[in-house]
């Protein structure tokens, strides 16, 4: 047996052990017991049964509770019915993933590191050194003698006789291999002739197993004998421990009785008040929840009522609010399990209704009577529809309006044609069935009035479209502005929350046994919080006082949903006030793109009106009707179309090119016809012109006078009294007399028609300039052919081209030359700077006309030159004086003067006669040289001097030539 002190579990303080023990300070040896705070208190849930079901150690100490139950943990872990014993015990209740689940570290337990054991290591290291030193000083007692060692070796040898299979930890006879190894089947065979041998083998096996059992039992008894002293000492200690536990139990019982009395007197009433308060608040919550359910239950009838009054936005807001309440506050309510899907279907139905309603609105708005009323049709209804469509992200609704615009534009033209045709008695609608054919039967005034009516209708039509689209765009911009304000508000709230954020702390913990208030806050910190809580409760008239901060206030039925949807009040341009909800999840890019598309729709409306007008024009122009218009009619049509184009540009803010292009096309055709008619007219006039001076009617003088005043336009016809003025012989232009032929008078009128046409139709300026240049060139070339080229002899039947014809032609050309700079300035004022290069045509025409005038002057000189050559070649210096040759020359000179003096101005007449005189002197000088007559004062010289004096006197006697310097000394050869 081992010594008693070696196995005693209770430390004994004897003299030998006193040397090894170190006295410790009482404060260090016995540390005060610190109570851990309840880091995870079980808060009351408001259910009184939950507070009463769990047994109380104080109240229920005299009756059996769940705390008296005993659990045999090894038996539970070694349940043979379970295949996976270790894991199934835990996973049966707590889930399959319980074993592999990582346990998150507790927020209430500190993280233990090596530094926490530093103090302990410092305290224990000296003790360990003393202990090791004592082990080296004291020799260990030999608790086992040689006999015991011999006995141990013998028992080990005996145990080695037992087969290893019995020592395996997984030994189980249920295993067939293990069973066959322990009990071979050969020992139990019952075959004939072998029974005695099998019985002997069985007995031998039984004795062998008994021997193994004896060996094991001897070893177990030996081990028990070795530890008998410790066993008996443990039993003795157990009796002492039971005495201690009995005394402790009596003390605990006495303490529990006292605590039970305290609980009844001080705690039971307060806890009951808390339970009742929780019950009351839970009842209020249940009541509010039921009231919210009743409200949600009325959602569908309310939506139907709103839809009956076309309140689509309100219906959609109600559906969105209800959906949010169902997902947040009423989630899991069995009676509302189908309401969410029903509301989704109702929302889809509202989408279809809004699209159909918007289509109906667009049709009614565009098809109402087109009077001078551009008011928006039911603006509130339009704004509500647009808000609803934006809320549902139906951003292509404007396409519906665009389709209705096309249909309405067609109907406007059709209705105008029908109304006009019905008022014209000449058109038989029963014979002419097609509307286009009926329209083609109208004359120009009727068709012009129809076109004017169509343009006026289209103008009102565009103004209405602009007003409607502006309202839609204003709604889009309101939503865009709301988004910007919402972002600014969120930024401000974030900044304020960052400044005013405070740490949320738990002030009180409420358990089913009492209330624990955290010591982390001082009394001064709790007072403001309590004051704030009290003030918040007092501000609510319906709230009632509550005895615990952990009890929530009564909830409103719609606060949780409505608080998340901020609204913004906005006013449309028409004065309609709308509340914009905050759930329109449209980006700024989408809204800007939608606004641009709506503006583009206004441009499309202008294009549609122009396209329909072009088709109307082309339908009337199929039979060449527009090409047959005279200038006044076409100018009126052009002005009407230009006015409509300007009106549409002013309304829509963008140019539409289709109608302008059609007008330009018709204008080009008009210019071609206009030019061909006038060129043909001029050609006929020139072919019939006899090149005689024509009288100038008063209207042509008025025409010229208007141009002299700086206005190139055809004057209006004067009253009948004014038309009685007699024609004049000359055309007075800026104080100068112009003798003209009738063709030139009409040409001036034609030129002014070209200029006025440019004023009336500015788009044809360049074409008119080209055509007018061609007309002026044609007149110059054709007049040259007829007069200088003597073409009038064959065309008109003139006998000869006289000097009077030549002078009259020159003066007519001079009249045209006078107006060319005026015409050039007129076109220059109406051309673009990049088109100024076209003005060079007038410079070329001016040069051609001057060349033509110079050719006519040369022709007149040439006529007299040939006459001088003919007469002076036969001149003989002899008496009588003046000679017949000189008399004949003076006669022809007088005729020439008589022919051109009234046609040409005096300066030109003098210049012409100076050139004729120079030719005369040349021929006379040549003849005198031929006759060898010199300026020697002889008789021949005297005769010539007398003839020359006769010539000079006659020439200077002509009207306007008296001051003409003839310089007749040049006829004599200069002496060298």
C-alpha angles and dihedrals in degrees: 000000000000122000116271097237093055095061102032111119092201114081114238120207105217130152095265093054095044092077092061098046123088120213113233131199113266092233090054096042097048111038117194115260110248119204114226116230117250095256094179108032119181104244119212112259096202094256109119092202090061090057094048102041096070111078120245118228091217103043099035099042094113097052134059115270138169088273090069092061118107125213123201100214095189090051091050092048094045097050103152091206092069122080097201101038102175097047102031092061090062102031095048092077106014102045140266094278094053095102095048097041115113113232111229114228115260118252090214099053119075122238106257115219135168091268090069089063095047093095091047092050091051090053097044099043095075091047091051091052091051090049093052091047091052092050090056094047098047117061111228116249114246100236092178120057125199091268091056090048090049090049090049092051090048093051090049089052091050091050091053088064090065110089115254092236090074090054096054115113092223093053108145129156090208086077109090094215092050091046093050090048093052097038111026114207090227090075091059101045114130099197116146118268094020103073097105093049093048091050090052091049091050092051090047091051090048092051091047092053090046089052090052090050092051091051092051093046092049090052092048091049090048091052091048091050091053091056099036095111092053090047094053091044089054090052090052091049089049091059091051090048091052090053089052092048091049091054091044092050091052090050091048090048091053090047092050092052090053092046090049090055091047090049092053094046103039112015109031095070095045092049090049089053090052091049092050091048091051090047091051093050091046089052090051090050090049090049092050090046091052090047089051089050090051090051092048089047088060093053097097096048089046091050090050090051091050092048090052088061093041092248092150096157092052091048092050092047090050091050092048092048091048092049090052092048090050092051097044114025104019099037112144096021103145096208091058097047092112098036094085094056090044091054090049090054090046089052090053089050090052089052090056092044092051092050091048091045092050090049090051091047092050091049093049093044095051098039099050116112112292102234130141089284117111096170118137114255111240096337094189091055091049093049091048091050093048092049090050093049091048090048090055092044092242091152097163096066090110089070088068089056090048092054091050090051091058093049093046093049090055092048092049093059092042093050093047091051092048092050093048094046091050090059095050111086094192092068114079106205092192093060097036104047104170115083093220091055091049090052091051090057092066121102120233099269091049093045091044091054089048092052091047090051091050092050092049090050091049091050092055089043092055093045090055092048090049092051092049095045091046089056091050091048091049089055090051091049090048090056090046091050090048090054090053092048091048091053091048090049092050091050090051092048091049091052092048093046090051090054098041100038115129133185112265110226135181110243101182139021117207120202133175090255099047146307126292120197117201117246091213093094129056124228090257091059093051097051097068091047092051090047092052091049092050093049092050091052093047092053091062110077093199097047121101128208117269129201098221135050090216092066111095123228121252110280125230117235097239105021095100093054103034093048089063095053110067116193131211124204114224135173123218122220089262092057097257111145116215134182109225112208121218097236097082097114097194121139122229090246092056093048093048091048090050091050090051091049091052090050088048088052088060089053089049090053089057090048090049092053091047093047093050090048090051091052089050090051093047091050089056093042095057093095092044092260096144093047090056094058118115121235095265093050094046092047089052090049091047093050091049092051093044090051091051091048091051091047092052091046090052092048099042100028096228136084119249112207103193098079091036089052092049090049090050091050092050090043090055090051090046091050091051092049092041091052096043092050093051094041090051090047091050091048091052091047093051092046090054097039114116092190096239125140110269130206116253114234117220093247091061091049088052089049091054092044091054090054090049088057090060097258116115100198139109110266120234119256114272122231120274092262091058093049091064091078112120122243117260129227096233137034110238112215116175091332096313124112117231121190106206143171123242093255092061092049089054090043090057089052090048091050090051089049088056091050094046091048088056089053091050096043109030093178092070097052096112093045092048091049091054093045093047090050089052091049093051091047090049092052092048095049095041094048089049090053093048099044111022092028091045090232090142089071091071100028100047100015100244115169094220142346105253130201087251090058090050094048091047091050091050092050091050090052090050090053091054090046089054091058098042095082090047091051090046092053090047093056093040090059090055101043128089115248090250089057096055090101088075090068089077087083089072091050090054091047091049090053092048092051093048090050090050092051090048090050090053091050090048089049091055091049090046091054091055091040092058089046091052091048091051097046102036093048087069094042115128124186103236142109142311102069126239092039123223090249093059093044089053092048092050089049092054091045089053091050090050090050092047091051099050106026095083092042103046126049117255095255092054091046091053092047091049093050091047089057090045090049091051089053090048092051092049094053092043092049091051091049093047090051088050090052092044091236111157135182094259099125092251128138094271090048088052093052092050091047090053092051092047090048088053090050093048094048094049093046095049090046089066117102113272095006100084093104094045114130104223098174094203093178088086091076091077124078112248114242115240 
